[in-house]
PDB file of C-alpha atoms and ligand atoms in Angstrom:
ATOM      1  CA  ALA A1052      -5.382 -25.059 -22.717  1.00  0.00           C
ATOM      2  CA  PRO A1053      -2.727 -22.312 -22.945  1.00  0.00           C
ATOM      3  CA  ARG A1054      -0.512 -22.251 -19.901  1.00  0.00           C
ATOM      4  CA  ALA A1055       0.667 -19.142 -18.167  1.00  0.00           C
ATOM      5  CA  ALA A1056       4.230 -18.275 -19.082  1.00  0.00           C
ATOM      6  CA  PRO A1057       6.601 -18.898 -16.179  1.00  0.00           C
ATOM      7  CA  ARG A1058       7.873 -15.735 -14.548  1.00  0.00           C
ATOM      8  CA  ALA A1059      11.369 -14.973 -15.663  1.00  0.00           C
ATOM      9  CA  ALA A1060      13.926 -14.611 -12.931  1.00  0.00           C
ATOM     10  CA  PRO A1061      16.051 -12.634 -12.334  1.00  0.00           C
ATOM     11  CA  ARG A1062      13.961  -9.880 -13.758  1.00  0.00           C
ATOM     12  CA  ARG A1063      13.418  -6.354 -14.976  1.00  0.00           C
ATOM     13  CA  LEU A1064      16.088  -4.063 -13.528  1.00  0.00           C
ATOM     14  CA  ARG A1065      19.087  -5.804 -14.955  1.00  0.00           C
ATOM     15  CA  ALA A1066      21.530  -2.964 -14.535  1.00  0.00           C
ATOM     16  CA  THR A1067      24.204  -3.894 -12.094  1.00  0.00           C
ATOM     17  CA  VAL A1068      26.412  -1.711  -9.969  1.00  0.00           C
ATOM     18  CA  SER A1069      29.772  -2.575  -8.625  1.00  0.00           C
ATOM     19  CA  GLY A1070      32.079  -0.816  -6.289  1.00  0.00           C
ATOM     20  CA  PRO A1071      34.728  -1.263  -3.663  1.00  0.00           C
ATOM     21  CA  ALA A1072      32.160  -2.224  -1.079  1.00  0.00           C
ATOM     22  CA  MET A1073      31.163  -5.240  -3.108  1.00  0.00           C
ATOM     23  CA  GLY A1074      34.609  -6.749  -3.256  1.00  0.00           C
ATOM     24  CA  ALA A1075      36.477  -7.910  -6.323  1.00  0.00           C
ATOM     25  CA  GLY A1076      34.385  -9.546  -8.976  1.00  0.00           C
ATOM     26  CA  ARG A1077      31.086  -9.128  -7.142  1.00  0.00           C
ATOM     27  CA  THR A1078      28.209  -7.226  -8.589  1.00  0.00           C
ATOM     28  CA  ARG A1079      24.954  -6.316  -7.089  1.00  0.00           C
ATOM     29  CA  ARG A1080      21.694  -5.501  -8.805  1.00  0.00           C
ATOM     30  CA  ALA A1081      20.514  -1.935  -9.004  1.00  0.00           C
ATOM     31  CA  THR A1082      17.777  -2.854  -6.551  1.00  0.00           C
ATOM     32  CA  GLY A1083      20.369  -2.916  -3.823  1.00  0.00           C
ATOM     33  CA  ARG A1084      19.406  -6.490  -3.046  1.00  0.00           C
ATOM     34  CA  LEU A1085      21.602  -9.436  -3.688  1.00  0.00           C
ATOM     35  CA  ASP A1086      18.560 -11.592  -4.402  1.00  0.00           C
ATOM     36  CA  GLY A1087      17.585  -9.365  -7.344  1.00  0.00           C
ATOM     37  CA  MET A1088      14.034  -8.888  -6.082  1.00  0.00           C
ATOM     38  CA  ILE A1089      12.355  -5.554  -6.584  1.00  0.00           C
ATOM     39  CA  ARG A1090      10.517  -4.863  -3.365  1.00  0.00           C
ATOM     40  CA  ALA A1091       7.877  -2.178  -3.088  1.00  0.00           C
ATOM     41  CA  VAL A1092       5.881  -0.796  -0.189  1.00  0.00           C
ATOM     42  CA  TYR A1093       2.298   0.461  -0.440  1.00  0.00           C
ATOM     43  CA  PRO A1094       1.754   2.480   2.719  1.00  0.00           C
ATOM     44  CA  GLY A1095      -1.410   3.922   4.154  1.00  0.00           C
ATOM     45  CA  SER A1096      -3.844   4.149   7.026  1.00  0.00           C
ATOM     46  CA  PHE A1097      -6.275   1.660   5.445  1.00  0.00           C
ATOM     47  CA  ASP A1098      -9.057   2.707   7.812  1.00  0.00           C
ATOM     48  CA  PRO A1099     -10.596   0.660   6.293  1.00  0.00           C
ATOM     49  CA  LEU A1100      -9.290  -0.902   3.085  1.00  0.00           C
ATOM     50  CA  HIS A1101     -11.514  -0.061   0.094  1.00  0.00           C
ATOM     51  CA  ASN A1102     -11.779  -1.176  -3.511  1.00  0.00           C
ATOM     52  CA  GLY A1103      -9.587   1.647  -4.770  1.00  0.00           C
ATOM     53  CA  HIS A1104      -6.741   0.463  -2.510  1.00  0.00           C
ATOM     54  CA  LEU A1105      -7.359  -3.105  -3.591  1.00  0.00           C
ATOM     55  CA  ASP A1106      -7.050  -2.155  -7.253  1.00  0.00           C
ATOM     56  CA  VAL A1107      -3.725  -0.389  -6.639  1.00  0.00           C
ATOM     57  CA  ILE A1108      -2.444  -3.409  -4.656  1.00  0.00           C
ATOM     58  CA  LYS A1109      -3.327  -5.894  -7.411  1.00  0.00           C
ATOM     59  CA  ARG A1110      -1.759  -3.734 -10.116  1.00  0.00           C
ATOM     60  CA  ALA A1111       1.425  -3.084  -8.108  1.00  0.00           C
ATOM     61  CA  ALA A1112       1.706  -6.794  -7.303  1.00  0.00           C
ATOM     62  CA  ARG A1113       1.881  -7.503 -11.032  1.00  0.00           C
ATOM     63  CA  ILE A1114       4.740  -5.034 -11.490  1.00  0.00           C
ATOM     64  CA  PHE A1115       6.972  -5.777  -8.497  1.00  0.00           C
ATOM     65  CA  ASP A1116       8.424  -9.022  -7.287  1.00  0.00           C
ATOM     66  CA  HIS A1117       7.263  -8.342  -3.764  1.00  0.00           C
ATOM     67  CA  LEU A1118       4.815  -5.862  -2.309  1.00  0.00           C
ATOM     68  CA  THR A1119       4.371  -5.017   1.369  1.00  0.00           C
ATOM     69  CA  VAL A1120       1.148  -3.288   2.270  1.00  0.00           C
ATOM     70  CA  ALA A1121       2.332  -1.209   5.230  1.00  0.00           C
ATOM     71  CA  VAL A1122      -0.271   0.030   7.674  1.00  0.00           C
ATOM     72  CA  LEU A1123       0.563   3.056   9.780  1.00  0.00           C
ATOM     73  CA  HIS A1124       0.226   2.414  13.489  1.00  0.00           C
ATOM     74  CA  ASN A1125       0.174   5.824  15.061  1.00  0.00           C
ATOM     75  CA  ARG A1126       0.205   5.295  18.823  1.00  0.00           C
ATOM     76  CA  LEU A1127       0.580   8.998  19.499  1.00  0.00           C
ATOM     77  CA  LYS A1128      -2.524   9.952  17.528  1.00  0.00           C
ATOM     78  CA  PRO A1129      -4.929   7.014  17.566  1.00  0.00           C
ATOM     79  CA  THR A1130      -7.682   8.665  15.567  1.00  0.00           C
ATOM     80  CA  THR A1131      -8.624   5.746  13.384  1.00  0.00           C
ATOM     81  CA  LEU A1132     -12.014   4.049  13.464  1.00  0.00           C
ATOM     82  CA  PHE A1133     -10.415   0.590  13.393  1.00  0.00           C
ATOM     83  CA  ASP A1134      -7.457  -0.292  15.562  1.00  0.00           C
ATOM     84  CA  ILE A1135      -4.268  -1.642  14.023  1.00  0.00           C
ATOM     85  CA  GLU A1136      -5.219  -5.295  14.492  1.00  0.00           C
ATOM     86  CA  GLU A1137      -8.599  -4.815  12.844  1.00  0.00           C
ATOM     87  CA  ARG A1138      -7.070  -2.978   9.882  1.00  0.00           C
ATOM     88  CA  LEU A1139      -4.428  -5.680   9.441  1.00  0.00           C
ATOM     89  CA  GLU A1140      -7.081  -8.399   9.721  1.00  0.00           C
ATOM     90  CA  ILE A1141      -9.232  -6.812   7.018  1.00  0.00           C
ATOM     91  CA  LEU A1142      -6.205  -6.591   4.753  1.00  0.00           C
ATOM     92  CA  ARG A1143      -5.050 -10.152   5.390  1.00  0.00           C
ATOM     93  CA  ALA A1144      -8.515 -11.529   4.718  1.00  0.00           C
ATOM     94  CA  SER A1145      -8.917  -9.467   1.552  1.00  0.00           C
ATOM     95  CA  LEU A1146      -5.488 -10.220   0.108  1.00  0.00           C
ATOM     96  CA  GLU A1147      -5.516 -13.981   0.402  1.00  0.00           C
ATOM     97  CA  GLY A1148      -4.435 -15.500  -2.882  1.00  0.00           C
ATOM     98  CA  LEU A1149      -1.904 -12.795  -3.763  1.00  0.00           C
ATOM     99  CA  PRO A1150       1.298 -14.758  -3.218  1.00  0.00           C
ATOM    100  CA  ASN A1151       3.808 -11.912  -3.487  1.00  0.00           C
ATOM    101  CA  VAL A1152       1.881  -9.534  -1.205  1.00  0.00           C
ATOM    102  CA  GLU A1153       2.364  -9.330   2.530  1.00  0.00           C
ATOM    103  CA  VAL A1154       0.790  -7.140   5.151  1.00  0.00           C
ATOM    104  CA  ALA A1155       2.724  -5.375   7.900  1.00  0.00           C
ATOM    105  CA  SER A1156       2.331  -2.502  10.288  1.00  0.00           C
ATOM    106  CA  PHE A1157       4.865   0.229  10.898  1.00  0.00           C
ATOM    107  CA  GLU A1158       5.439   3.029  13.366  1.00  0.00           C
ATOM    108  CA  GLY A1159       7.541   6.117  12.821  1.00  0.00           C
ATOM    109  CA  LEU A1160       8.967   7.148   9.496  1.00  0.00           C
ATOM    110  CA  LEU A1161       8.000   5.304   6.367  1.00  0.00           C
ATOM    111  CA  VAL A1162      11.525   5.624   4.988  1.00  0.00           C
ATOM    112  CA  ASP A1163      12.863   3.780   8.039  1.00  0.00           C
ATOM    113  CA  PHE A1164      10.434   0.974   7.325  1.00  0.00           C
ATOM    114  CA  CYS A1165      11.654   0.948   3.696  1.00  0.00           C
ATOM    115  CA  ARG A1166      15.256   0.645   4.888  1.00  0.00           C
ATOM    116  CA  ARG A1167      14.366  -2.193   7.248  1.00  0.00           C
ATOM    117  CA  SER A1168      12.379  -4.103   4.656  1.00  0.00           C
ATOM    118  CA  GLY A1169      14.784  -3.519   1.777  1.00  0.00           C
ATOM    119  CA  ALA A1170      12.192  -1.706  -0.334  1.00  0.00           C
ATOM    120  CA  ARG A1171      13.364   0.761  -2.950  1.00  0.00           C
ATOM    121  CA  VAL A1172       9.934   1.771  -4.186  1.00  0.00           C
ATOM    122  CA  ILE A1173       7.001   3.454  -2.451  1.00  0.00           C
ATOM    123  CA  VAL A1174       3.704   3.078  -4.315  1.00  0.00           C
ATOM    124  CA  ARG A1175       0.954   5.648  -3.873  1.00  0.00           C
ATOM    125  CA  GLY A1176      -2.355   5.978  -5.661  1.00  0.00           C
ATOM    126  CA  LEU A1177      -3.369   9.279  -7.231  1.00  0.00           C
ATOM    127  CA  ARG A1178      -7.067   9.945  -7.650  1.00  0.00           C
ATOM    128  CA  ALA A1179      -7.053  13.554  -8.779  1.00  0.00           C
ATOM    129  CA  ILE A1180      -5.067  16.767  -8.808  1.00  0.00           C
ATOM    130  CA  SER A1181      -6.299  17.354  -5.256  1.00  0.00           C
ATOM    131  CA  ASP A1182      -4.151  14.415  -4.104  1.00  0.00           C
ATOM    132  CA  TYR A1183      -1.141  15.554  -6.040  1.00  0.00           C
ATOM    133  CA  GLU A1184       0.209  18.453  -3.987  1.00  0.00           C
ATOM    134  CA  ALA A1185       0.326  16.688  -0.653  1.00  0.00           C
ATOM    135  CA  GLU A1186       1.731  13.539  -2.262  1.00  0.00           C
ATOM    136  CA  LEU A1187       4.424  15.493  -4.062  1.00  0.00           C
ATOM    137  CA  GLN A1188       5.528  17.134  -0.818  1.00  0.00           C
ATOM    138  CA  VAL A1189       5.750  13.809   0.997  1.00  0.00           C
ATOM    139  CA  ALA A1190       7.541  12.124  -1.905  1.00  0.00           C
ATOM    140  CA  HIS A1191      10.169  14.895  -2.000  1.00  0.00           C
ATOM    141  CA  LEU A1192      10.699  14.732   1.750  1.00  0.00           C
ATOM    142  CA  ASN A1193      10.918  10.956   1.715  1.00  0.00           C
ATOM    143  CA  ARG A1194      13.526  11.045  -1.026  1.00  0.00           C
ATOM    144  CA  GLN A1195      15.498  13.692   0.843  1.00  0.00           C
ATOM    145  CA  MET A1196      15.520  11.523   3.949  1.00  0.00           C
ATOM    146  CA  HIS A1197      16.272   8.361   1.965  1.00  0.00           C
ATOM    147  CA  PRO A1198      17.693   9.078  -1.510  1.00  0.00           C
ATOM    148  CA  GLY A1199      17.594   5.382  -2.358  1.00  0.00           C
ATOM    149  CA  VAL A1200      13.812   5.291  -2.303  1.00  0.00           C
ATOM    150  CA  GLU A1201      11.663   6.158  -5.307  1.00  0.00           C
ATOM    151  CA  THR A1202       7.975   7.036  -5.055  1.00  0.00           C
ATOM    152  CA  LEU A1203       5.902   5.753  -7.955  1.00  0.00           C
ATOM    153  CA  PHE A1204       2.342   6.922  -8.441  1.00  0.00           C
ATOM    154  CA  VAL A1205      -0.387   4.701  -9.773  1.00  0.00           C
ATOM    155  CA  MET A1206      -3.382   6.360 -11.311  1.00  0.00           C
ATOM    156  CA  THR A1207      -6.436   5.104  -9.445  1.00  0.00           C
ATOM    157  CA  ALA A1208      -8.887   3.153 -11.571  1.00  0.00           C
ATOM    158  CA  THR A1209     -11.584   5.448 -12.939  1.00  0.00           C
ATOM    159  CA  ARG A1210     -14.393   3.550 -11.212  1.00  0.00           C
ATOM    160  CA  TRP A1211     -12.808   4.016  -7.775  1.00  0.00           C
ATOM    161  CA  SER A1212     -11.478   7.518  -8.315  1.00  0.00           C
ATOM    162  CA  PHE A1213     -14.178   9.019  -6.068  1.00  0.00           C
ATOM    163  CA  VAL A1214     -13.730   6.562  -3.201  1.00  0.00           C
ATOM    164  CA  SER A1215     -11.996   7.386   0.072  1.00  0.00           C
ATOM    165  CA  SER A1216     -11.963   5.696   3.455  1.00  0.00           C
ATOM    166  CA  THR A1217     -13.124   8.940   5.064  1.00  0.00           C
ATOM    167  CA  ARG A1218     -16.234   9.178   2.876  1.00  0.00           C
ATOM    168  CA  ILE A1219     -16.991   5.486   3.244  1.00  0.00           C
ATOM    169  CA  LYS A1220     -16.962   5.801   7.028  1.00  0.00           C
ATOM    170  CA  GLU A1221     -19.121   8.893   6.871  1.00  0.00           C
ATOM    171  CA  ILE A1222     -21.853   7.397   4.707  1.00  0.00           C
ATOM    172  CA  ALA A1223     -21.752   3.965   6.358  1.00  0.00           C
ATOM    173  CA  GLN A1224     -22.277   5.628   9.723  1.00  0.00           C
ATOM    174  CA  LEU A1225     -25.274   7.465   8.294  1.00  0.00           C
ATOM    175  CA  GLY A1226     -26.853   4.234   7.079  1.00  0.00           C
ATOM    176  CA  ALA A1227     -25.700   3.936   3.458  1.00  0.00           C
ATOM    177  CA  ASP A1228     -24.886   0.616   1.832  1.00  0.00           C
ATOM    178  CA  VAL A1229     -21.182   0.564   0.957  1.00  0.00           C
ATOM    179  CA  ALA A1230     -21.085  -3.052  -0.236  1.00  0.00           C
ATOM    180  CA  LYS A1231     -19.985  -2.008  -3.728  1.00  0.00           C
ATOM    181  CA  LEU A1232     -17.120   0.111  -2.428  1.00  0.00           C
ATOM    182  CA  VAL A1233     -15.263  -2.148   0.021  1.00  0.00           C
ATOM    183  CA  PRO A1234     -14.250  -5.808   0.119  1.00  0.00           C
ATOM    184  CA  LYS A1235     -16.382  -8.161   2.256  1.00  0.00           C
ATOM    185  CA  PRO A1236     -14.045  -8.253   5.312  1.00  0.00           C
ATOM    186  CA  ALA A1237     -14.206  -4.437   5.524  1.00  0.00           C
ATOM    187  CA  LEU A1238     -17.971  -4.427   4.993  1.00  0.00           C
ATOM    188  CA  ASP A1239     -18.455  -6.929   7.835  1.00  0.00           C
ATOM    189  CA  ARG A1240     -16.465  -4.706  10.216  1.00  0.00           C
ATOM    190  CA  LEU A1241     -18.333  -1.580   9.166  1.00  0.00           C
ATOM    191  CA  ILE A1242     -21.668  -3.306   9.784  1.00  0.00           C
ATOM    192  CA  GLU A1243     -20.383  -4.556  13.130  1.00  0.00           C
ATOM    193  CA  ARG A1244     -19.556  -0.968  14.034  1.00  0.00           C
ATOM    194  CA  PHE A1245     -22.464   0.972  12.538  1.00  0.00           C
ATOM    195  CA  GLY A1246     -25.182  -1.627  12.063  1.00  0.00           C
ATOM    196  CA  PRO A1247     -26.725  -2.818   8.771  1.00  0.00           C
ATOM    197  CA  PRO A1248     -27.413  -0.241   6.029  1.00  0.00           C
ATOM    198  CA  ARG A1249     -30.760   1.558   6.249  1.00  0.00           C
ATOM    199  CA  VAL A1250     -30.930   2.789   2.648  1.00  0.00           C
TER     200      VAL A1250
HETATM  201  O1  PNS B 599      -3.655   6.473   3.749  1.00  0.00           O
HETATM  202  P1  PNS B 599      -2.966   7.717   4.145  1.00  0.00           P
HETATM  203  O2  PNS B 599      -3.482   8.204   5.468  1.00  0.00           O
HETATM  204  O3  PNS B 599      -3.011   8.776   3.076  1.00  0.00           O
HETATM  205  O4  PNS B 599      -1.407   7.320   4.353  1.00  0.00           O
HETATM  206  C1  PNS B 599      -0.459   8.274   4.767  1.00  0.00           C
HETATM  207  C2  PNS B 599       0.863   7.602   5.148  1.00  0.00           C
HETATM  208  C3  PNS B 599       0.638   6.554   6.206  1.00  0.00           C
HETATM  209  C4  PNS B 599       1.450   6.946   3.922  1.00  0.00           C
HETATM  210  C5  PNS B 599       1.838   8.711   5.643  1.00  0.00           C
HETATM  211  O5  PNS B 599       1.195   9.470   6.590  1.00  0.00           O
HETATM  212  C6  PNS B 599       3.116   8.165   6.263  1.00  0.00           C
HETATM  213  O6  PNS B 599       3.952   7.628   5.571  1.00  0.00           O
HETATM  214  N1  PNS B 599       3.234   8.305   7.599  1.00  0.00           N
HETATM  215  C7  PNS B 599       4.386   7.845   8.350  1.00  0.00           C
HETATM  216  C8  PNS B 599       5.255   8.992   8.835  1.00  0.00           C
HETATM  217  C9  PNS B 599       6.080   9.497   7.679  1.00  0.00           C
HETATM  218  O7  PNS B 599       7.047   8.878   7.253  1.00  0.00           O
HETATM  219  N2  PNS B 599       5.610  10.622   7.096  1.00  0.00           N
HETATM  220  C10 PNS B 599       6.245  11.220   5.929  1.00  0.00           C
HETATM  221  C11 PNS B 599       6.810  12.499   6.347  1.00  0.00           C
HETATM  222  S1  PNS B 599       7.178  13.562   5.075  1.00  0.00           S
END
């Protein structure tokens, strides 16, 4: 049987930068990391995780060496249906088996989280033009606050392009079956909250 090709390392961004800060003879990869890993962050509320998110996560995990799914924990405005622990739990259970993906929560500015975690890339999914304006604004502001960070947009898979956590919560609360739109750990929590589907 054909075997999967081993992942080449070090990889992809091979450009190196050198400067006084690095000391004589030392170079550092353009990622800013001495280990040469390209780390990306996929941030969001994930209230709850749905199949559109999952598709973006799997695709981003194939591009980057390491992906952190970063869940916003907004203590000042706790307006989510699921608390931070529940949202993290759904993600952890749904992402088992993706070895280069980890789940974390963050408070405050996303760019500060990127600095702390050594990520140079922010991944966001774009469903339609309606997402674009707000995303563009945030991406510009994030880059102004942290010029080292690059926002990359992933076009949402066609089949999930109409899915949003807000709509899922709305229809699940009203008795619709959302089993085809969310992974099982999210479905279980929604049923726990709203009861089994009635239609
Ligand atoms: O899933 P969402 O709700 O669209 O995700 C939005 C999120 C969490 C990515 C965004 O609100 C965010 O990064 N919040 C943290 C505060 C921050 O850094 N905001 C950017 C200011 S321009």
